[in-house]
Amino acid sequence: TLCAASTKAPAGAWGAARAASVLRACTRAASLKNKADDAYLRGDLDSSIEFYGDAIATAPSEDSAFVAVCYSNRAACRRRKRDLVPALEDCDRALELYPGYA
């Protein structure tokens, strides 16, 4: 995934600026996902759901695998809260983004 791997920047000023922007978004999204993971481990499902949502909104659209993991993890939180319709919607979205992810 983009947020988990180093990528070579395209040549030129525009490419470098875009690469820097993507790197900042990846760093922020990964930080939010880590906060969500920590909240989940503490049993704070509401905070975890919020942080996963923020990570989804922050992650670069090109990183569909990372976003799919966030949707899947948020679905797990929602299922634990017995909020089943949104949990299923998150599962569907994760599979739309990354069909091989199960």
mmCIF file of N, CA, C and O in Angstrom:
data_model
loop_
_atom_site.group_PDB
_atom_site.id
_atom_site.type_symbol
_atom_site.label_atom_id
_atom_site.label_comp_id
_atom_site.label_asym_id
_atom_site.label_seq_id
_atom_site.Cartn_x
_atom_site.Cartn_y
_atom_site.Cartn_z
ATOM 1 N N THR A 1 0.834 -1.183 0.000
ATOM 2 C CA THR A 1 0.000 0.000 0.000
ATOM 3 C C THR A 1 0.873 1.239 0.000
ATOM 4 O O THR A 1 2.025 1.185 0.406
ATOM 5 N N LEU A 2 0.331 2.338 -0.414
ATOM 6 C CA LEU A 2 1.089 3.585 -0.440
ATOM 7 C C LEU A 2 1.521 3.997 0.955
ATOM 8 O O LEU A 2 2.636 4.430 1.163
ATOM 9 N N CYS A 3 0.626 3.873 1.916
ATOM 10 C CA CYS A 3 0.943 4.327 3.268
ATOM 11 C C CYS A 3 1.913 3.394 3.974
ATOM 12 O O CYS A 3 2.522 3.770 4.953
ATOM 13 N N ALA A 4 2.078 2.199 3.488
ATOM 14 C CA ALA A 4 2.959 1.245 4.137
ATOM 15 C C ALA A 4 4.268 1.049 3.392
ATOM 16 O O ALA A 4 5.163 0.401 3.901
ATOM 17 N N ALA A 5 4.411 1.588 2.196
ATOM 18 C CA ALA A 5 5.602 1.344 1.400
ATOM 19 C C ALA A 5 6.170 2.653 0.872
ATOM 20 O O ALA A 5 5.459 3.617 0.660
ATOM 21 N N SER A 6 7.454 2.638 0.633
ATOM 22 C CA SER A 6 8.112 3.789 0.041
ATOM 23 C C SER A 6 7.927 3.740 -1.467
ATOM 24 O O SER A 6 8.027 2.692 -2.078
ATOM 25 N N THR A 7 7.622 4.898 -2.060
ATOM 26 C CA THR A 7 7.461 4.961 -3.504
ATOM 27 C C THR A 7 8.415 5.980 -4.073
ATOM 28 O O THR A 7 8.764 6.959 -3.409
ATOM 29 N N LYS A 8 8.867 5.772 -5.299
ATOM 30 C CA LYS A 8 9.755 6.714 -5.971
ATOM 31 C C LYS A 8 8.923 7.873 -6.503
ATOM 32 O O LYS A 8 7.907 7.672 -7.145
ATOM 33 N N ALA A 9 9.359 9.068 -6.220
ATOM 34 C CA ALA A 9 8.636 10.259 -6.651
ATOM 35 C C ALA A 9 8.784 10.456 -8.152
ATOM 36 O O ALA A 9 9.849 10.208 -8.704
ATOM 37 N N PRO A 10 7.720 10.908 -8.823
ATOM 38 C CA PRO A 10 7.831 11.256 -10.237
ATOM 39 C C PRO A 10 8.812 12.412 -10.416
ATOM 40 O O PRO A 10 9.032 13.207 -9.510
ATOM 41 N N ALA A 11 9.389 12.519 -11.586
ATOM 42 C CA ALA A 11 10.353 13.571 -11.867
ATOM 43 C C ALA A 11 9.676 14.934 -11.923
ATOM 44 O O ALA A 11 8.505 15.048 -12.241
ATOM 45 N N GLY A 12 10.434 15.965 -11.622
ATOM 46 C CA GLY A 12 9.944 17.323 -11.761
ATOM 47 C C GLY A 12 9.349 17.879 -10.492
ATOM 48 O O GLY A 12 9.062 17.162 -9.542
ATOM 49 N N ALA A 13 9.168 19.201 -10.496
ATOM 50 C CA ALA A 13 8.644 19.887 -9.318
ATOM 51 C C ALA A 13 7.235 19.445 -8.981
ATOM 52 O O ALA A 13 6.895 19.246 -7.819
ATOM 53 N N TRP A 14 6.380 19.290 -10.013
ATOM 54 C CA TRP A 14 5.011 18.863 -9.743
ATOM 55 C C TRP A 14 5.004 17.479 -9.116
ATOM 56 O O TRP A 14 4.284 17.236 -8.149
ATOM 57 N N GLY A 15 5.819 16.574 -9.633
ATOM 58 C CA GLY A 15 5.892 15.223 -9.089
ATOM 59 C C GLY A 15 6.378 15.210 -7.656
ATOM 60 O O GLY A 15 5.855 14.494 -6.817
ATOM 61 N N ALA A 16 7.372 16.031 -7.358
ATOM 62 C CA ALA A 16 7.894 16.099 -5.996
ATOM 63 C C ALA A 16 6.848 16.672 -5.044
ATOM 64 O O ALA A 16 6.695 16.191 -3.919
ATOM 65 N N ALA A 17 6.121 17.686 -5.495
ATOM 66 C CA ALA A 17 5.082 18.284 -4.645
ATOM 67 C C ALA A 17 3.967 17.279 -4.379
ATOM 68 O O ALA A 17 3.475 17.165 -3.254
ATOM 69 N N ARG A 18 3.557 16.546 -5.407
ATOM 70 C CA ARG A 18 2.506 15.538 -5.241
ATOM 71 C C ARG A 18 2.982 14.425 -4.311
ATOM 72 O O ARG A 18 2.239 13.977 -3.439
ATOM 73 N N ALA A 19 4.225 13.994 -4.497
ATOM 74 C CA ALA A 19 4.770 12.940 -3.635
ATOM 75 C C ALA A 19 4.805 13.391 -2.177
ATOM 76 O O ALA A 19 4.460 12.626 -1.276
ATOM 77 N N ALA A 20 5.192 14.638 -1.948
ATOM 78 C CA ALA A 20 5.231 15.165 -0.579
ATOM 79 C C ALA A 20 3.829 15.223 0.015
ATOM 80 O O ALA A 20 3.624 14.885 1.188
ATOM 81 N N SER A 21 2.862 15.623 -0.781
ATOM 82 C CA SER A 21 1.478 15.685 -0.322
ATOM 83 C C SER A 21 0.950 14.294 0.036
ATOM 84 O O SER A 21 0.302 14.108 1.075
ATOM 85 N N VAL A 22 1.237 13.321 -0.808
ATOM 86 C CA VAL A 22 0.797 11.947 -0.551
ATOM 87 C C VAL A 22 1.480 11.408 0.704
ATOM 88 O O VAL A 22 0.838 10.759 1.539
ATOM 89 N N LEU A 23 2.756 11.697 0.863
ATOM 90 C CA LEU A 23 3.481 11.232 2.047
ATOM 91 C C LEU A 23 2.887 11.822 3.320
ATOM 92 O O LEU A 23 2.706 11.113 4.319
ATOM 93 N N ARG A 24 2.562 13.122 3.294
ATOM 94 C CA ARG A 24 1.935 13.740 4.475
ATOM 95 C C ARG A 24 0.587 13.087 4.786
ATOM 96 O O ARG A 24 0.280 12.799 5.946
ATOM 97 N N ALA A 25 -0.209 12.836 3.753
ATOM 98 C CA ALA A 25 -1.513 12.206 3.959
ATOM 99 C C ALA A 25 -1.347 10.786 4.501
ATOM 100 O O ALA A 25 -2.088 10.367 5.400
ATOM 101 N N CYS A 26 -0.379 10.050 3.966
ATOM 102 C CA CYS A 26 -0.128 8.681 4.445
ATOM 103 C C CYS A 26 0.298 8.677 5.909
ATOM 104 O O CYS A 26 -0.173 7.857 6.700
ATOM 105 N N THR A 27 1.180 9.604 6.261
ATOM 106 C CA THR A 27 1.664 9.693 7.640
ATOM 107 C C THR A 27 0.523 10.015 8.592
ATOM 108 O O THR A 27 0.384 9.388 9.651
ATOM 109 N N ARG A 28 -0.304 10.959 8.211
ATOM 110 C CA ARG A 28 -1.449 11.349 9.054
ATOM 111 C C ARG A 28 -2.456 10.202 9.165
ATOM 112 O O ARG A 28 -2.936 9.890 10.255
ATOM 113 N N ALA A 29 -2.770 9.557 8.039
ATOM 114 C CA ALA A 29 -3.726 8.452 8.044
ATOM 115 C C ALA A 29 -3.212 7.289 8.889
ATOM 116 O O ALA A 29 -3.971 6.687 9.651
ATOM 117 N N ALA A 30 -1.932 6.983 8.777
ATOM 118 C CA ALA A 30 -1.354 5.885 9.564
ATOM 119 C C ALA A 30 -1.396 6.207 11.057
ATOM 120 O O ALA A 30 -1.677 5.327 11.885
ATOM 121 N N SER A 31 -1.136 7.462 11.404
ATOM 122 C CA SER A 31 -1.212 7.883 12.806
ATOM 123 C C SER A 31 -2.634 7.728 13.345
ATOM 124 O O SER A 31 -2.844 7.243 14.469
ATOM 125 N N LEU A 32 -3.617 8.131 12.560
ATOM 126 C CA LEU A 32 -5.019 7.997 12.976
ATOM 127 C C LEU A 32 -5.414 6.532 13.117
ATOM 128 O O LEU A 32 -6.120 6.163 14.063
ATOM 129 N N LYS A 33 -4.958 5.686 12.194
ATOM 130 C CA LYS A 33 -5.253 4.254 12.293
ATOM 131 C C LYS A 33 -4.628 3.668 13.553
ATOM 132 O O LYS A 33 -5.250 2.854 14.242
ATOM 133 N N ASN A 34 -3.404 4.082 13.873
ATOM 134 C CA ASN A 34 -2.759 3.598 15.100
ATOM 135 C C ASN A 34 -3.548 4.017 16.337
ATOM 136 O O ASN A 34 -3.697 3.228 17.283
ATOM 137 N N LYS A 35 -4.065 5.247 16.337
ATOM 138 C CA LYS A 35 -4.904 5.693 17.459
ATOM 139 C C LYS A 35 -6.175 4.851 17.536
ATOM 140 O O LYS A 35 -6.628 4.492 18.627
ATOM 141 N N ALA A 36 -6.752 4.534 16.381
ATOM 142 C CA ALA A 36 -7.955 3.697 16.353
ATOM 143 C C ALA A 36 -7.648 2.305 16.884
ATOM 144 O O ALA A 36 -8.427 1.748 17.666
ATOM 145 N N ASP A 37 -6.522 1.741 16.452
ATOM 146 C CA ASP A 37 -6.131 0.415 16.937
ATOM 147 C C ASP A 37 -5.954 0.413 18.451
ATOM 148 O O ASP A 37 -6.404 -0.510 19.138
ATOM 149 N N ASP A 38 -5.290 1.447 18.975
ATOM 150 C CA ASP A 38 -5.082 1.552 20.424
ATOM 151 C C ASP A 38 -6.412 1.682 21.167
ATOM 152 O O ASP A 38 -6.613 1.049 22.212
ATOM 153 N N ALA A 39 -7.311 2.501 20.640
ATOM 154 C CA ALA A 39 -8.622 2.665 21.269
ATOM 155 C C ALA A 39 -9.385 1.348 21.274
ATOM 156 O O ALA A 39 -10.036 0.996 22.267
ATOM 157 N N TYR A 40 -9.286 0.604 20.183
ATOM 158 C CA TYR A 40 -9.957 -0.699 20.101
ATOM 159 C C TYR A 40 -9.417 -1.637 21.176
ATOM 160 O O TYR A 40 -10.189 -2.318 21.862
ATOM 161 N N LEU A 41 -8.106 -1.657 21.345
ATOM 162 C CA LEU A 41 -7.504 -2.538 22.353
ATOM 163 C C LEU A 41 -7.916 -2.151 23.772
ATOM 164 O O LEU A 41 -8.004 -3.013 24.648
ATOM 165 N N ARG A 42 -8.175 -0.862 23.988
ATOM 166 C CA ARG A 42 -8.653 -0.396 25.301
ATOM 167 C C ARG A 42 -10.143 -0.647 25.489
ATOM 168 O O ARG A 42 -10.676 -0.423 26.565
ATOM 169 N N GLY A 43 -10.826 -1.045 24.410
ATOM 170 C CA GLY A 43 -12.269 -1.260 24.486
ATOM 171 C C GLY A 43 -13.078 -0.004 24.245
ATOM 172 O O GLY A 43 -14.297 -0.005 24.449
ATOM 173 N N ASP A 44 -12.426 1.069 23.819
ATOM 174 C CA ASP A 44 -13.105 2.326 23.547
ATOM 175 C C ASP A 44 -13.565 2.317 22.086
ATOM 176 O O ASP A 44 -12.926 2.892 21.197
ATOM 177 N N LEU A 45 -14.688 1.645 21.843
ATOM 178 C CA LEU A 45 -15.159 1.430 20.480
ATOM 179 C C LEU A 45 -15.605 2.714 19.799
ATOM 180 O O LEU A 45 -15.379 2.889 18.590
ATOM 181 N N ASP A 46 -16.211 3.628 20.538
ATOM 182 C CA ASP A 46 -16.654 4.884 19.931
ATOM 183 C C ASP A 46 -15.470 5.695 19.402
ATOM 184 O O ASP A 46 -15.518 6.201 18.275
ATOM 185 N N SER A 47 -14.416 5.805 20.198
ATOM 186 C CA SER A 47 -13.220 6.522 19.736
ATOM 187 C C SER A 47 -12.573 5.803 18.571
ATOM 188 O O SER A 47 -12.119 6.434 17.609
ATOM 189 N N SER A 48 -12.537 4.491 18.645
ATOM 190 C CA SER A 48 -11.944 3.702 17.570
ATOM 191 C C SER A 48 -12.684 3.928 16.253
ATOM 192 O O SER A 48 -12.063 4.152 15.204
ATOM 193 N N ILE A 49 -13.998 3.909 16.307
ATOM 194 C CA ILE A 49 -14.816 4.153 15.107
ATOM 195 C C ILE A 49 -14.520 5.540 14.541
ATOM 196 O O ILE A 49 -14.359 5.715 13.326
ATOM 197 N N GLU A 50 -14.419 6.523 15.414
ATOM 198 C CA GLU A 50 -14.144 7.894 14.968
ATOM 199 C C GLU A 50 -12.753 7.995 14.322
ATOM 200 O O GLU A 50 -12.602 8.594 13.252
ATOM 201 N N PHE A 51 -11.741 7.413 14.964
ATOM 202 C CA PHE A 51 -10.389 7.475 14.405
ATOM 203 C C PHE A 51 -10.282 6.729 13.076
ATOM 204 O O PHE A 51 -9.601 7.198 12.157
ATOM 205 N N TYR A 52 -10.942 5.571 12.964
ATOM 206 C CA TYR A 52 -10.921 4.867 11.667
ATOM 207 C C TYR A 52 -11.585 5.722 10.586
ATOM 208 O O TYR A 52 -11.098 5.788 9.459
ATOM 209 N N GLY A 53 -12.670 6.377 10.930
ATOM 210 C CA GLY A 53 -13.329 7.262 9.974
ATOM 211 C C GLY A 53 -12.427 8.407 9.540
ATOM 212 O O GLY A 53 -12.364 8.754 8.353
ATOM 213 N N ASP A 54 -11.690 8.969 10.500
ATOM 214 C CA ASP A 54 -10.748 10.043 10.172
ATOM 215 C C ASP A 54 -9.615 9.528 9.283
ATOM 216 O O ASP A 54 -9.183 10.214 8.351
ATOM 217 N N ALA A 55 -9.140 8.320 9.561
ATOM 218 C CA ALA A 55 -8.079 7.726 8.737
ATOM 219 C C ALA A 55 -8.579 7.495 7.312
ATOM 220 O O ALA A 55 -7.860 7.762 6.339
ATOM 221 N N ILE A 56 -9.810 7.033 7.181
ATOM 222 C CA ILE A 56 -10.411 6.815 5.858
ATOM 223 C C ILE A 56 -10.486 8.136 5.096
ATOM 224 O O ILE A 56 -10.134 8.208 3.917
ATOM 225 N N ALA A 57 -10.918 9.182 5.776
ATOM 226 C CA ALA A 57 -11.067 10.488 5.126
ATOM 227 C C ALA A 57 -9.726 11.113 4.765
ATOM 228 O O ALA A 57 -9.633 11.873 3.796
ATOM 229 N N THR A 58 -8.675 10.782 5.503
ATOM 230 C CA THR A 58 -7.367 11.391 5.322
ATOM 231 C C THR A 58 -6.493 10.649 4.319
ATOM 232 O O THR A 58 -5.675 11.265 3.635
ATOM 233 N N ALA A 59 -6.650 9.342 4.226
ATOM 234 C CA ALA A 59 -5.773 8.526 3.372
ATOM 235 C C ALA A 59 -5.905 8.908 1.901
ATOM 236 O O ALA A 59 -6.996 9.264 1.448
ATOM 237 N N PRO A 60 -4.817 8.839 1.167
ATOM 238 C CA PRO A 60 -4.891 9.103 -0.273
ATOM 239 C C PRO A 60 -5.812 8.098 -0.958
ATOM 240 O O PRO A 60 -5.806 6.913 -0.623
ATOM 241 N N SER A 61 -6.586 8.575 -1.907
ATOM 242 C CA SER A 61 -7.531 7.695 -2.596
ATOM 243 C C SER A 61 -6.828 6.568 -3.343
ATOM 244 O O SER A 61 -7.412 5.513 -3.565
ATOM 245 N N GLU A 62 -5.567 6.799 -3.709
ATOM 246 C CA GLU A 62 -4.822 5.765 -4.426
ATOM 247 C C GLU A 62 -4.512 4.541 -3.561
ATOM 248 O O GLU A 62 -4.194 3.475 -4.076
ATOM 249 N N ASP A 63 -4.578 4.697 -2.253
ATOM 250 C CA ASP A 63 -4.205 3.603 -1.353
ATOM 251 C C ASP A 63 -5.430 2.804 -0.920
ATOM 252 O O ASP A 63 -5.818 2.791 0.238
ATOM 253 N N SER A 64 -6.039 2.138 -1.897
ATOM 254 C CA SER A 64 -7.289 1.427 -1.628
ATOM 255 C C SER A 64 -7.119 0.293 -0.623
ATOM 256 O O SER A 64 -8.027 0.012 0.155
ATOM 257 N N ALA A 65 -5.961 -0.350 -0.593
ATOM 258 C CA ALA A 65 -5.758 -1.448 0.363
ATOM 259 C C ALA A 65 -5.765 -0.932 1.797
ATOM 260 O O ALA A 65 -6.390 -1.524 2.685
ATOM 261 N N PHE A 66 -5.081 0.178 2.044
ATOM 262 C CA PHE A 66 -5.058 0.768 3.385
ATOM 263 C C PHE A 66 -6.457 1.179 3.810
ATOM 264 O O PHE A 66 -6.891 0.908 4.938
ATOM 265 N N VAL A 67 -7.182 1.845 2.915
ATOM 266 C CA VAL A 67 -8.538 2.302 3.224
ATOM 267 C C VAL A 67 -9.451 1.104 3.480
ATOM 268 O O VAL A 67 -10.280 1.129 4.395
ATOM 269 N N ALA A 68 -9.284 0.030 2.706
ATOM 270 C CA ALA A 68 -10.095 -1.176 2.909
ATOM 271 C C ALA A 68 -9.860 -1.765 4.298
ATOM 272 O O ALA A 68 -10.809 -2.194 4.967
ATOM 273 N N VAL A 69 -8.619 -1.781 4.747
ATOM 274 C CA VAL A 69 -8.315 -2.284 6.095
ATOM 275 C C VAL A 69 -9.007 -1.422 7.144
ATOM 276 O O VAL A 69 -9.580 -1.944 8.110
ATOM 277 N N CYS A 70 -8.983 -0.105 6.958
ATOM 278 C CA CYS A 70 -9.650 0.790 7.913
ATOM 279 C C CYS A 70 -11.155 0.550 7.944
ATOM 280 O O CYS A 70 -11.763 0.518 9.023
ATOM 281 N N TYR A 71 -11.764 0.375 6.766
ATOM 282 C CA TYR A 71 -13.201 0.056 6.724
ATOM 283 C C TYR A 71 -13.480 -1.267 7.429
ATOM 284 O O TYR A 71 -14.447 -1.385 8.193
ATOM 285 N N SER A 72 -12.656 -2.257 7.178
ATOM 286 C CA SER A 72 -12.852 -3.563 7.795
ATOM 287 C C SER A 72 -12.713 -3.495 9.320
ATOM 288 O O SER A 72 -13.515 -4.078 10.059
ATOM 289 N N ASN A 73 -11.705 -2.770 9.783
ATOM 290 C CA ASN A 73 -11.508 -2.630 11.219
ATOM 291 C C ASN A 73 -12.657 -1.858 11.866
ATOM 292 O O ASN A 73 -13.114 -2.206 12.965
ATOM 293 N N ARG A 74 -13.138 -0.824 11.166
ATOM 294 C CA ARG A 74 -14.278 -0.078 11.704
ATOM 295 C C ARG A 74 -15.519 -0.958 11.751
ATOM 296 O O ARG A 74 -16.317 -0.887 12.693
ATOM 297 N N ALA A 75 -15.675 -1.824 10.748
ATOM 298 C CA ALA A 75 -16.797 -2.776 10.751
ATOM 299 C C ALA A 75 -16.733 -3.690 11.972
ATOM 300 O O ALA A 75 -17.763 -3.989 12.584
ATOM 301 N N ALA A 76 -15.530 -4.121 12.337
ATOM 302 C CA ALA A 76 -15.379 -4.981 13.517
ATOM 303 C C ALA A 76 -15.822 -4.244 14.781
ATOM 304 O O ALA A 76 -16.485 -4.840 15.652
ATOM 305 N N CYS A 77 -15.476 -2.967 14.882
ATOM 306 C CA CYS A 77 -15.908 -2.171 16.040
ATOM 307 C C CYS A 77 -17.430 -2.063 16.074
ATOM 308 O O CYS A 77 -18.051 -2.238 17.127
ATOM 309 N N ARG A 78 -18.001 -1.776 14.921
ATOM 310 C CA ARG A 78 -19.453 -1.618 14.856
ATOM 311 C C ARG A 78 -20.174 -2.924 15.154
ATOM 312 O O ARG A 78 -21.232 -2.928 15.785
ATOM 313 N N ARG A 79 -19.607 -4.036 14.708
ATOM 314 C CA ARG A 79 -20.218 -5.331 15.001
ATOM 315 C C ARG A 79 -20.194 -5.598 16.500
ATOM 316 O O ARG A 79 -21.170 -6.061 17.074
ATOM 317 N N ARG A 80 -19.074 -5.279 17.140
ATOM 318 C CA ARG A 80 -18.988 -5.474 18.596
ATOM 319 C C ARG A 80 -20.015 -4.629 19.338
ATOM 320 O O ARG A 80 -20.485 -5.010 20.410
ATOM 321 N N LYS A 81 -20.374 -3.479 18.758
ATOM 322 C CA LYS A 81 -21.407 -2.627 19.364
ATOM 323 C C LYS A 81 -22.811 -3.064 18.958
ATOM 324 O O LYS A 81 -23.782 -2.456 19.362
ATOM 325 N N ARG A 82 -22.881 -4.096 18.128
ATOM 326 C CA ARG A 82 -24.139 -4.606 17.592
ATOM 327 C C ARG A 82 -24.839 -3.574 16.691
ATOM 328 O O ARG A 82 -26.053 -3.549 16.583
ATOM 329 N N ASP A 83 -24.040 -2.753 16.050
ATOM 330 C CA ASP A 83 -24.527 -1.776 15.081
ATOM 331 C C ASP A 83 -24.317 -2.401 13.702
ATOM 332 O O ASP A 83 -23.382 -2.061 12.970
ATOM 333 N N LEU A 84 -25.204 -3.347 13.376
ATOM 334 C CA LEU A 84 -24.932 -4.279 12.283
ATOM 335 C C LEU A 84 -25.079 -3.707 10.884
ATOM 336 O O LEU A 84 -24.294 -4.065 9.995
ATOM 337 N N VAL A 85 -26.031 -2.837 10.642
ATOM 338 C CA VAL A 85 -26.199 -2.295 9.283
ATOM 339 C C VAL A 85 -24.967 -1.478 8.869
ATOM 340 O O VAL A 85 -24.395 -1.726 7.800
ATOM 341 N N PRO A 86 -24.511 -0.531 9.697
ATOM 342 C CA PRO A 86 -23.280 0.178 9.316
ATOM 343 C C PRO A 86 -22.066 -0.751 9.217
ATOM 344 O O PRO A 86 -21.189 -0.531 8.384
ATOM 345 N N ALA A 87 -22.025 -1.794 10.051
ATOM 346 C CA ALA A 87 -20.916 -2.752 9.970
ATOM 347 C C ALA A 87 -20.905 -3.443 8.611
ATOM 348 O O ALA A 87 -19.853 -3.571 7.976
ATOM 349 N N LEU A 88 -22.070 -3.867 8.158
ATOM 350 C CA LEU A 88 -22.155 -4.514 6.844
ATOM 351 C C LEU A 88 -21.821 -3.538 5.721
ATOM 352 O O LEU A 88 -21.174 -3.912 4.737
ATOM 353 N N GLU A 89 -22.234 -2.292 5.860
ATOM 354 C CA GLU A 89 -21.907 -1.282 4.847
ATOM 355 C C GLU A 89 -20.393 -1.072 4.764
ATOM 356 O O GLU A 89 -19.836 -0.952 3.665
ATOM 357 N N ASP A 90 -19.727 -1.052 5.922
ATOM 358 C CA ASP A 90 -18.265 -0.924 5.927
ATOM 359 C C ASP A 90 -17.605 -2.143 5.277
ATOM 360 O O ASP A 90 -16.636 -1.998 4.527
ATOM 361 N N CYS A 91 -18.122 -3.326 5.557
ATOM 362 C CA CYS A 91 -17.584 -4.543 4.925
ATOM 363 C C CYS A 91 -17.744 -4.474 3.406
ATOM 364 O O CYS A 91 -16.802 -4.805 2.665
ATOM 365 N N ASP A 92 -18.915 -4.069 2.960
ATOM 366 C CA ASP A 92 -19.155 -3.941 1.515
ATOM 367 C C ASP A 92 -18.185 -2.949 0.886
ATOM 368 O O ASP A 92 -17.625 -3.207 -0.186
ATOM 369 N N ARG A 93 -17.975 -1.824 1.545
ATOM 370 C CA ARG A 93 -17.070 -0.796 1.005
ATOM 371 C C ARG A 93 -15.632 -1.329 0.954
ATOM 372 O O ARG A 93 -14.915 -1.091 -0.024
ATOM 373 N N ALA A 94 -15.213 -2.048 1.997
ATOM 374 C CA ALA A 94 -13.862 -2.627 2.010
ATOM 375 C C ALA A 94 -13.677 -3.579 0.833
ATOM 376 O O ALA A 94 -12.646 -3.550 0.150
ATOM 377 N N LEU A 95 -14.676 -4.400 0.575
ATOM 378 C CA LEU A 95 -14.574 -5.357 -0.530
ATOM 379 C C LEU A 95 -14.652 -4.675 -1.897
ATOM 380 O O LEU A 95 -14.041 -5.157 -2.855
ATOM 381 N N GLU A 96 -15.378 -3.573 -1.995
ATOM 382 C CA GLU A 96 -15.403 -2.802 -3.245
ATOM 383 C C GLU A 96 -14.014 -2.242 -3.552
ATOM 384 O O GLU A 96 -13.571 -2.252 -4.700
ATOM 385 N N LEU A 97 -13.353 -1.752 -2.520
ATOM 386 C CA LEU A 97 -12.045 -1.128 -2.695
ATOM 387 C C LEU A 97 -10.951 -2.150 -2.958
ATOM 388 O O LEU A 97 -10.005 -1.882 -3.688
ATOM 389 N N TYR A 98 -11.074 -3.301 -2.310
ATOM 390 C CA TYR A 98 -10.009 -4.307 -2.379
ATOM 391 C C TYR A 98 -10.647 -5.693 -2.363
ATOM 392 O O TYR A 98 -10.742 -6.343 -1.318
ATOM 393 N N PRO A 99 -11.127 -6.153 -3.529
ATOM 394 C CA PRO A 99 -11.882 -7.413 -3.601
ATOM 395 C C PRO A 99 -11.122 -8.623 -3.052
ATOM 396 O O PRO A 99 -11.749 -9.556 -2.564
ATOM 397 N N GLY A 100 -9.811 -8.607 -3.091
ATOM 398 C CA GLY A 100 -9.045 -9.748 -2.587
ATOM 399 C C GLY A 100 -8.915 -9.778 -1.078
ATOM 400 O O GLY A 100 -8.417 -10.735 -0.502
ATOM 401 N N TYR A 101 -9.361 -8.713 -0.429
ATOM 402 C CA TYR A 101 -9.256 -8.618 1.028
ATOM 403 C C TYR A 101 -10.460 -9.283 1.670
ATOM 404 O O TYR A 101 -11.598 -8.952 1.382
ATOM 405 N N ALA A 102 -10.209 -10.236 2.519
ATOM 406 C CA ALA A 102 -11.330 -10.914 3.190
ATOM 407 C C ALA A 102 -10.990 -11.174 4.634
ATOM 408 O O ALA A 102 -9.882 -11.281 5.015
#
